[in-house]
GROMACS .gro file of N, CA and C in nm:
model
  441
    1MET      N    1   0.100  -0.122  -0.001
    1MET     CA    2  -0.014  -0.014  -0.012
    1MET      C    3   0.074   0.124  -0.007
    2SER      N    4   0.060   0.232  -0.096
    2SER     CA    5   0.136   0.355  -0.092
    2SER      C    6   0.029   0.492  -0.082
    3ARG      N    7   0.083   0.588  -0.069
    3ARG     CA    8  -0.007   0.713  -0.061
    3ARG      C    9  -0.057   0.713  -0.222
    4ASP      N   10  -0.008   0.693  -0.318
    4ASP     CA   11  -0.040   0.703  -0.459
    4ASP      C   12  -0.135   0.605  -0.476
    5GLU      N   13  -0.118   0.503  -0.414
    5GLU     CA   14  -0.234   0.412  -0.437
    5GLU      C   15  -0.386   0.436  -0.390
    6VAL      N   16  -0.379   0.505  -0.265
    6VAL     CA   17  -0.494   0.572  -0.191
    6VAL      C   18  -0.533   0.699  -0.272
    7VAL      N   19  -0.447   0.771  -0.306
    7VAL     CA   20  -0.483   0.871  -0.412
    7VAL      C   21  -0.560   0.823  -0.526
    8ARG      N   22  -0.531   0.719  -0.608
    8ARG     CA   23  -0.601   0.667  -0.712
    8ARG      C   24  -0.718   0.620  -0.689
    9LYS      N   25  -0.731   0.546  -0.558
    9LYS     CA   26  -0.879   0.486  -0.494
    9LYS      C   27  -0.968   0.626  -0.472
   10ILE      N   28  -0.899   0.727  -0.421
   10ILE     CA   29  -0.994   0.868  -0.397
   10ILE      C   30  -1.048   0.886  -0.520
   11VAL      N   31  -0.972   0.918  -0.632
   11VAL     CA   32  -1.011   1.000  -0.748
   11VAL      C   33  -1.110   0.905  -0.832
   12ALA      N   34  -1.092   0.764  -0.807
   12ALA     CA   35  -1.141   0.653  -0.864
   12ALA      C   36  -1.311   0.665  -0.803
   13THR      N   37  -1.312   0.668  -0.672
   13THR     CA   38  -1.434   0.693  -0.589
   13THR      C   39  -1.505   0.799  -0.615
   14LYS      N   40  -1.439   0.911  -0.624
   14LYS     CA   41  -1.480   1.049  -0.656
   14LYS      C   42  -1.572   1.035  -0.803
   15VAL      N   43  -1.511   0.970  -0.894
   15VAL     CA   44  -1.568   0.936  -1.008
   15VAL      C   45  -1.697   0.846  -0.999
   16SER      N   46  -1.673   0.734  -0.957
   16SER     CA   47  -1.786   0.644  -0.953
   16SER      C   48  -1.903   0.691  -0.856
   17LYS      N   49  -1.878   0.780  -0.741
   17LYS     CA   50  -1.985   0.851  -0.663
   17LYS      C   51  -2.040   1.001  -0.734
   18ALA      N   52  -1.990   1.027  -0.823
   18ALA     CA   53  -2.008   1.162  -0.893
   18ALA      C   54  -1.992   1.282  -0.782
   19LEU      N   55  -1.896   1.259  -0.724
   19LEU     CA   56  -1.852   1.360  -0.603
   19LEU      C   57  -1.809   1.500  -0.672
   20LYS      N   58  -1.824   1.607  -0.611
   20LYS     CA   59  -1.755   1.724  -0.625
   20LYS      C   60  -1.648   1.742  -0.507
   21TRP      N   61  -1.536   1.819  -0.554
   21TRP     CA   62  -1.434   1.861  -0.426
   21TRP      C   63  -1.496   1.944  -0.338
   22SER      N   64  -1.571   2.052  -0.410
   22SER     CA   65  -1.644   2.153  -0.323
   22SER      C   66  -1.734   2.086  -0.218
   23ASP      N   67  -1.793   1.981  -0.246
   23ASP     CA   68  -1.879   1.894  -0.140
   23ASP      C   69  -1.822   1.866  -0.049
   24VAL      N   70  -1.679   1.761  -0.083
   24VAL     CA   71  -1.613   1.706   0.007
   24VAL      C   72  -1.549   1.816   0.105
   25ALA      N   73  -1.544   1.949   0.054
   25ALA     CA   74  -1.462   2.039   0.148
   25ALA      C   75  -1.556   2.081   0.234
   26VAL      N   76  -1.709   2.093   0.174
   26VAL     CA   77  -1.801   2.159   0.282
   26VAL      C   78  -1.808   2.025   0.428
   27LYS      N   79  -1.799   1.892   0.361
   27LYS     CA   80  -1.801   1.819   0.470
   27LYS      C   81  -1.684   1.786   0.564
   28LEU      N   82  -1.574   1.837   0.506
   28LEU     CA   83  -1.454   1.855   0.594
   28LEU      C   84  -1.420   1.991   0.663
   29GLY      N   85  -1.517   2.097   0.612
   29GLY     CA   86  -1.504   2.212   0.665
   29GLY      C   87  -1.384   2.303   0.647
   30LEU      N   88  -1.328   2.282   0.539
   30LEU     CA   89  -1.203   2.336   0.492
   30LEU      C   90  -1.214   2.367   0.337
   31SER      N   91  -1.144   2.469   0.275
   31SER     CA   92  -1.149   2.512   0.139
   31SER      C   93  -1.124   2.405   0.051
   32LYS      N   94  -1.205   2.428  -0.066
   32LYS     CA   95  -1.182   2.319  -0.171
   32LYS      C   96  -1.052   2.325  -0.230
   33GLU      N   97  -0.985   2.423  -0.235
   33GLU     CA   98  -0.856   2.441  -0.308
   33GLU      C   99  -0.763   2.319  -0.224
   34TRP      N  100  -0.762   2.352  -0.066
   34TRP     CA  101  -0.675   2.266   0.030
   34TRP      C  102  -0.728   2.125   0.034
   35THR      N  103  -0.857   2.108   0.031
   35THR     CA  104  -0.940   1.977   0.054
   35THR      C  105  -0.876   1.891  -0.089
   36THR      N  106  -0.893   1.932  -0.203
   36THR     CA  107  -0.863   1.894  -0.306
   36THR      C  108  -0.690   1.853  -0.324
   37ALA      N  109  -0.625   1.940  -0.276
   37ALA     CA  110  -0.471   1.913  -0.261
   37ALA      C  111  -0.444   1.792  -0.186
   38ALA      N  112  -0.513   1.782  -0.070
   38ALA     CA  113  -0.522   1.715   0.044
   38ALA      C  114  -0.559   1.554  -0.021
   39CYS      N  115  -0.654   1.553  -0.092
   39CYS     CA  116  -0.710   1.434  -0.143
   39CYS      C  117  -0.640   1.389  -0.252
   40LEU      N  118  -0.545   1.470  -0.328
   40LEU     CA  119  -0.460   1.425  -0.425
   40LEU      C  120  -0.311   1.406  -0.379
   41GLY      N  121  -0.307   1.408  -0.238
   41GLY     CA  122  -0.180   1.364  -0.186
   41GLY      C  123  -0.075   1.478  -0.157
   42GLN      N  124  -0.125   1.597  -0.174
   42GLN     CA  125  -0.002   1.696  -0.147
   42GLN      C  126  -0.031   1.754  -0.007
   43MET      N  127  -0.108   1.731   0.067
   43MET     CA  128  -0.111   1.789   0.216
   43MET      C  129  -0.139   1.655   0.309
   44THR      N  130  -0.112   1.714   0.438
   44THR     CA  131  -0.128   1.618   0.540
   44THR      C  132  -0.254   1.621   0.620
   45LEU      N  133  -0.353   1.518   0.618
   45LEU     CA  134  -0.478   1.565   0.729
   45LEU      C  135  -0.435   1.498   0.880
   46ASN      N  136  -0.513   1.544   0.957
   46ASN     CA  137  -0.509   1.503   1.104
   46ASN      C  138  -0.586   1.374   1.087
   47ALA      N  139  -0.584   1.324   1.195
   47ALA     CA  140  -0.665   1.183   1.223
   47ALA      C  141  -0.826   1.212   1.205
   48GLU      N  142  -0.868   1.318   1.257
   48GLU     CA  143  -1.015   1.351   1.252
   48GLU      C  144  -1.047   1.361   1.091
   49GLN      N  145  -0.957   1.448   1.029
   49GLN     CA  146  -0.998   1.483   0.877
   49GLN      C  147  -0.988   1.351   0.795
   50ALA      N  148  -0.868   1.276   0.846
   50ALA     CA  149  -0.865   1.130   0.754
   50ALA      C  150  -0.991   1.055   0.793
   51THR      N  151  -1.079   1.059   0.895
   51THR     CA  152  -1.179   0.992   0.947
   51THR      C  153  -1.299   1.027   0.839
   52VAL      N  154  -1.286   1.154   0.825
   52VAL     CA  155  -1.425   1.202   0.764
   52VAL      C  156  -1.372   1.185   0.598
   53ILE      N  157  -1.268   1.199   0.560
   53ILE     CA  158  -1.240   1.143   0.424
   53ILE      C  159  -1.252   1.017   0.396
   54GLY      N  160  -1.209   0.932   0.472
   54GLY     CA  161  -1.214   0.785   0.481
   54GLY      C  162  -1.346   0.751   0.457
   55GLU      N  163  -1.449   0.798   0.509
   55GLU     CA  164  -1.595   0.781   0.527
   55GLU      C  165  -1.651   0.804   0.394
   56ILE      N  166  -1.614   0.935   0.339
   56ILE     CA  167  -1.665   1.001   0.183
   56ILE      C  168  -1.603   0.879   0.100
   57PHE      N  169  -1.491   0.835   0.093
   57PHE     CA  170  -1.408   0.767  -0.008
   57PHE      C  171  -1.419   0.614   0.003
   58ASP      N  172  -1.481   0.590   0.124
   58ASP     CA  173  -1.467   0.458   0.160
   58ASP      C  174  -1.327   0.366   0.188
   59LEU      N  175  -1.245   0.435   0.260
   59LEU     CA  176  -1.107   0.401   0.275
   59LEU      C  177  -1.097   0.318   0.374
   60THR      N  178  -1.017   0.219   0.386
   60THR     CA  179  -0.969   0.109   0.511
   60THR      C  180  -0.912   0.208   0.601
   61GLU      N  181  -0.874   0.132   0.722
   61GLU     CA  182  -0.781   0.209   0.831
   61GLU      C  183  -0.650   0.216   0.761
   62GLU      N  184  -0.630   0.135   0.711
   62GLU     CA  185  -0.458   0.168   0.676
   62GLU      C  186  -0.467   0.265   0.569
   63GLU      N  187  -0.559   0.270   0.457
   63GLU     CA  188  -0.565   0.375   0.356
   63GLU      C  189  -0.593   0.537   0.434
   64ARG      N  190  -0.640   0.517   0.546
   64ARG     CA  191  -0.672   0.658   0.619
   64ARG      C  192  -0.551   0.685   0.677
   65LYS      N  193  -0.464   0.594   0.734
   65LYS     CA  194  -0.334   0.649   0.771
   65LYS      C  195  -0.263   0.701   0.702
   66TRP      N  196  -0.264   0.662   0.578
   66TRP     CA  197  -0.160   0.752   0.468
   66TRP      C  198  -0.190   0.858   0.431
   67LEU      N  199  -0.308   0.917   0.465
   67LEU     CA  200  -0.356   1.037   0.474
   67LEU      C  201  -0.279   1.109   0.566
   68THR      N  202  -0.251   1.076   0.685
   68THR     CA  203  -0.206   1.147   0.784
   68THR      C  204  -0.050   1.156   0.796
   69VAL      N  205   0.029   1.092   0.700
   69VAL     CA  206   0.173   1.098   0.677
   69VAL      C  207   0.187   1.229   0.596
   70VAL      N  208   0.306   1.277   0.631
   70VAL     CA  209   0.372   1.392   0.541
   70VAL      C  210   0.400   1.367   0.404
   71PRO      N  211   0.329   1.413   0.314
   71PRO     CA  212   0.357   1.347   0.180
   71PRO      C  213   0.504   1.423   0.122
   72TYR      N  214   0.525   1.365   0.025
   72TYR     CA  215   0.681   1.406  -0.070
   72TYR      C  216   0.598   1.526  -0.142
   73LYS      N  217   0.613   1.638  -0.131
   73LYS     CA  218   0.515   1.730  -0.208
   73LYS      C  219   0.586   1.732  -0.350
   74GLY      N  220   0.479   1.762  -0.443
   74GLY     CA  221   0.528   1.782  -0.571
   74GLY      C  222   0.486   1.689  -0.643
   75SER      N  223   0.359   1.713  -0.758
   75SER     CA  224   0.340   1.591  -0.830
   75SER      C  225   0.362   1.605  -0.963
   76LEU      N  226   0.448   1.717  -1.025
   76LEU     CA  227   0.481   1.695  -1.149
   76LEU      C  228   0.611   1.682  -1.178
   77PRO      N  229   0.652   1.586  -1.247
   77PRO     CA  230   0.796   1.589  -1.279
   77PRO      C  231   0.836   1.674  -1.392
   78THR      N  232   0.938   1.741  -1.380
   78THR     CA  233   1.012   1.843  -1.459
   78THR      C  234   1.149   1.872  -1.403
   79THR      N  235   1.225   1.963  -1.492
   79THR     CA  236   1.342   2.032  -1.449
   79THR      C  237   1.330   2.148  -1.357
   80VAL      N  238   1.388   2.154  -1.250
   80VAL     CA  239   1.370   2.246  -1.147
   80VAL      C  240   1.433   2.367  -1.185
   81PRO      N  241   1.356   2.487  -1.197
   81PRO     CA  242   1.456   2.623  -1.235
   81PRO      C  243   1.519   2.679  -1.106
   82THR      N  244   1.628   2.755  -1.139
   82THR     CA  245   1.733   2.786  -1.041
   82THR      C  246   1.686   2.913  -0.982
   83ASP      N  247   1.625   3.015  -1.026
   83ASP     CA  248   1.604   3.144  -0.998
   83ASP      C  249   1.522   3.131  -0.892
   84PRO      N  250   1.528   3.194  -0.754
   84PRO     CA  251   1.461   3.149  -0.636
   84PRO      C  252   1.301   3.208  -0.635
   85LEU      N  253   1.292   3.321  -0.709
   85LEU     CA  254   1.156   3.360  -0.726
   85LEU      C  255   1.072   3.272  -0.832
   86ILE      N  256   1.159   3.233  -0.931
   86ILE     CA  257   1.078   3.152  -1.035
   86ILE      C  258   1.059   3.002  -0.978
   87TYR      N  259   1.156   2.974  -0.901
   87TYR     CA  260   1.136   2.849  -0.842
   87TYR      C  261   1.013   2.829  -0.744
   88ARG      N  262   0.978   2.922  -0.683
   88ARG     CA  263   0.859   2.963  -0.581
   88ARG      C  264   0.709   2.930  -0.664
   89PHE      N  265   0.735   2.967  -0.797
   89PHE     CA  266   0.619   2.940  -0.885
   89PHE      C  267   0.608   2.808  -0.931
   90TYR      N  268   0.737   2.747  -0.950
   90TYR     CA  269   0.741   2.599  -0.976
   90TYR      C  270   0.695   2.527  -0.874
   91GLU      N  271   0.724   2.560  -0.741
   91GLU     CA  272   0.678   2.498  -0.645
   91GLU      C  273   0.531   2.471  -0.634
   92LEU      N  274   0.504   2.617  -0.648
   92LEU     CA  275   0.321   2.627  -0.639
   92LEU      C  276   0.263   2.542  -0.735
   93VAL      N  277   0.296   2.547  -0.837
   93VAL     CA  278   0.255   2.445  -0.962
   93VAL      C  279   0.258   2.292  -0.941
   94ASN      N  280   0.387   2.280  -0.885
   94ASN     CA  281   0.416   2.133  -0.865
   94ASN      C  282   0.334   2.095  -0.725
   95VAL      N  283   0.313   2.180  -0.635
   95VAL     CA  284   0.196   2.140  -0.524
   95VAL      C  285   0.039   2.135  -0.566
   96TYR      N  286   0.034   2.260  -0.641
   96TYR     CA  287  -0.144   2.278  -0.651
   96TYR      C  288  -0.151   2.283  -0.791
   97GLY      N  289  -0.076   2.230  -0.888
   97GLY     CA  290  -0.099   2.210  -1.009
   97GLY      C  291  -0.226   2.114  -1.053
   98THR      N  292  -0.198   1.987  -0.999
   98THR     CA  293  -0.318   1.879  -1.009
   98THR      C  294  -0.431   1.937  -0.955
   99THR      N  295  -0.432   2.016  -0.847
   99THR     CA  296  -0.532   2.062  -0.775
   99THR      C  297  -0.627   2.184  -0.876
  100LEU      N  298  -0.549   2.236  -0.938
  100LEU     CA  299  -0.606   2.350  -1.023
  100LEU      C  300  -0.657   2.303  -1.161
  101LYS      N  301  -0.588   2.182  -1.201
  101LYS     CA  302  -0.654   2.092  -1.316
  101LYS      C  303  -0.786   2.036  -1.296
  102GLU      N  304  -0.770   1.978  -1.169
  102GLU     CA  305  -0.915   1.914  -1.113
  102GLU      C  306  -1.042   2.001  -1.114
  103LEU      N  307  -0.996   2.110  -1.046
  103LEU     CA  308  -1.118   2.224  -1.022
  103LEU      C  309  -1.139   2.293  -1.162
  104ILE      N  310  -1.064   2.324  -1.234
  104ILE     CA  311  -1.082   2.388  -1.377
  104ILE      C  312  -1.175   2.282  -1.457
  105HIS      N  313  -1.108   2.156  -1.462
  105HIS     CA  314  -1.209   2.052  -1.534
  105HIS      C  315  -1.347   2.044  -1.466
  106GLU      N  316  -1.349   2.048  -1.343
  106GLU     CA  317  -1.470   2.020  -1.260
  106GLU      C  318  -1.574   2.122  -1.295
  107GLU      N  319  -1.539   2.254  -1.317
  107GLU     CA  320  -1.588   2.364  -1.342
  107GLU      C  321  -1.635   2.384  -1.481
  108PHE      N  322  -1.536   2.367  -1.571
  108PHE     CA  323  -1.561   2.400  -1.709
  108PHE      C  324  -1.563   2.293  -1.808
  109GLY      N  325  -1.512   2.178  -1.781
  109GLY     CA  326  -1.507   2.057  -1.863
  109GLY      C  327  -1.373   2.028  -1.906
  110ASP      N  328  -1.357   1.967  -2.027
  110ASP     CA  329  -1.218   1.943  -2.069
  110ASP      C  330  -1.167   2.047  -2.165
  111GLY      N  331  -1.050   2.088  -2.127
  111GLY     CA  332  -0.999   2.193  -2.203
  111GLY      C  333  -0.894   2.291  -2.119
  112ILE      N  334  -0.855   2.385  -2.142
  112ILE     CA  335  -0.743   2.458  -2.099
  112ILE      C  336  -0.767   2.607  -2.053
  113MET      N  337  -0.692   2.650  -1.975
  113MET     CA  338  -0.704   2.807  -1.952
  113MET      C  339  -0.597   2.862  -2.036
  114SER      N  340  -0.631   2.961  -2.115
  114SER     CA  341  -0.534   3.029  -2.217
  114SER      C  342  -0.435   3.108  -2.157
  115ALA      N  343  -0.326   3.104  -2.192
  115ALA     CA  344  -0.203   3.203  -2.159
  115ALA      C  345  -0.185   3.300  -2.240
  116ILE      N  346  -0.254   3.296  -2.337
  116ILE     CA  347  -0.255   3.404  -2.462
  116ILE      C  348  -0.379   3.529  -2.434
  117ASP      N  349  -0.500   3.469  -2.412
  117ASP     CA  350  -0.608   3.550  -2.392
  117ASP      C  351  -0.623   3.540  -2.225
  118PHE      N  352  -0.552   3.625  -2.184
  118PHE     CA  353  -0.504   3.609  -2.022
  118PHE      C  354  -0.470   3.747  -1.949
  119LYS      N  355  -0.497   3.773  -1.851
  119LYS     CA  356  -0.473   3.891  -1.777
  119LYS      C  357  -0.429   3.844  -1.635
  120MET      N  358  -0.347   3.933  -1.567
  120MET     CA  359  -0.313   3.886  -1.424
  120MET      C  360  -0.294   4.025  -1.344
  121ASP      N  361  -0.325   4.035  -1.239
  121ASP     CA  362  -0.306   4.147  -1.169
  121ASP      C  363  -0.208   4.103  -1.024
  122LEU      N  364  -0.096   4.178  -1.016
  122LEU     CA  365  -0.016   4.139  -0.914
  122LEU      C  366  -0.030   4.277  -0.815
  123THR      N  367  -0.069   4.255  -0.684
  123THR     CA  368  -0.064   4.377  -0.589
  123THR      C  369  -0.010   4.329  -0.479
  124ARG      N  370   0.048   4.435  -0.387
  124ARG     CA  371   0.081   4.431  -0.256
  124ARG      C  372  -0.039   4.423  -0.171
  125GLU      N  373  -0.020   4.323  -0.065
  125GLU     CA  374  -0.161   4.314   0.013
  125GLU      C  375  -0.094   4.333   0.153
  126PRO      N  376  -0.116   4.444   0.228
  126PRO     CA  377  -0.044   4.479   0.345
  126PRO      C  378  -0.105   4.397   0.453
  127ASP      N  379   0.009   4.344   0.541
  127ASP     CA  380  -0.026   4.239   0.629
  127ASP      C  381   0.052   4.276   0.748
  128PRO      N  382   0.009   4.288   0.876
  128PRO     CA  383   0.099   4.334   0.988
  128PRO      C  384   0.156   4.206   1.019
  129LYS      N  385   0.175   4.084   0.967
  129LYS     CA  386   0.279   3.974   0.962
  129LYS      C  387   0.373   3.979   0.882
  130GLY      N  388   0.375   4.079   0.804
  130GLY     CA  389   0.437   4.092   0.669
  130GLY      C  390   0.381   4.112   0.550
  131ASP      N  391   0.409   4.181   0.456
  131ASP     CA  392   0.316   4.209   0.341
  131ASP      C  393   0.310   4.093   0.241
  132ARG      N  394   0.200   4.075   0.172
  132ARG     CA  395   0.175   3.942   0.085
  132ARG      C  396   0.180   3.991  -0.030
  133VAL      N  397   0.221   3.896  -0.157
  133VAL     CA  398   0.212   3.906  -0.277
  133VAL      C  399   0.046   3.862  -0.315
  134GLN      N  400  -0.030   3.934  -0.399
  134GLN     CA  401  -0.145   3.885  -0.427
  134GLN      C  402  -0.148   3.889  -0.580
  135ILE      N  403  -0.173   3.761  -0.633
  135ILE     CA  404  -0.167   3.741  -0.785
  135ILE      C  405  -0.323   3.713  -0.828
  136VAL      N  406  -0.382   3.772  -0.913
  136VAL     CA  407  -0.504   3.720  -0.963
  136VAL      C  408  -0.476   3.683  -1.111
  137MET      N  409  -0.497   3.566  -1.146
  137MET     CA  410  -0.461   3.546  -1.290
  137MET      C  411  -0.630   3.509  -1.351
  138SER      N  412  -0.653   3.560  -1.482
  138SER     CA  413  -0.783   3.527  -1.561
  138SER      C  414  -0.756   3.498  -1.693
  139GLY      N  415  -0.771   3.373  -1.747
  139GLY     CA  416  -0.742   3.330  -1.864
  139GLY      C  417  -0.859   3.287  -1.932
  140LYS      N  418  -0.912   3.308  -2.054
  140LYS     CA  419  -1.002   3.234  -2.132
  140LYS      C  420  -1.010   3.087  -2.122
  141PHE      N  421  -1.125   3.035  -2.102
  141PHE     CA  422  -1.144   2.882  -2.105
  141PHE      C  423  -1.137   2.832  -2.271
  142LEU      N  424  -1.050   2.745  -2.289
  142LEU     CA  425  -1.047   2.694  -2.427
  142LEU      C  426  -1.084   2.555  -2.424
  143PRO      N  427  -1.230   2.499  -2.456
  143PRO     CA  428  -1.258   2.372  -2.460
  143PRO      C  429  -1.204   2.292  -2.572
  144TYR      N  430  -1.147   2.164  -2.527
  144TYR     CA  431  -1.106   2.083  -2.652
  144TYR      C  432  -1.246   2.051  -2.734
  145LYS      N  433  -1.217   2.042  -2.873
  145LYS     CA  434  -1.310   2.017  -2.955
  145LYS      C  435  -1.302   1.880  -3.020
  146THR      N  436  -1.418   1.813  -3.050
  146THR     CA  437  -1.416   1.682  -3.135
  146THR      C  438  -1.420   1.711  -3.272
  147TYR      N  439  -1.357   1.634  -3.343
  147TYR     CA  440  -1.356   1.650  -3.488
  147TYR      C  441  -1.350   1.501  -3.564
   0.00000   0.00000   0.00000
């Protein structure tokens, strides 16, 4: 048994039960983004959270335990950039890329977010604990077509 096998079972059960990540998130009491990342093996659940996810996805006790183990983060194989700032974007996509893909496909269907018909807004968000970088990205959805 491995974390990857548990993730495959979660995704298969999600499909067979026609579940939405947002509905799973409501039952877990957390955001759909974090919940999706956790179910895809990129976050660590505590025992209580693993129990909830286990009930939703019909996981065994052993499979639930895998959800409480700190994962090796990064789900996308690729060459690692060396620039520190760009590396952080690589890290973000590596950890959340599969989550974004799942959520975009769930909301829009089979297709991609355009990086050509695209806009982005980067702003400074004041925070007493240290200013934050806020990035809002908006790309046109381009569905795959049959031919």
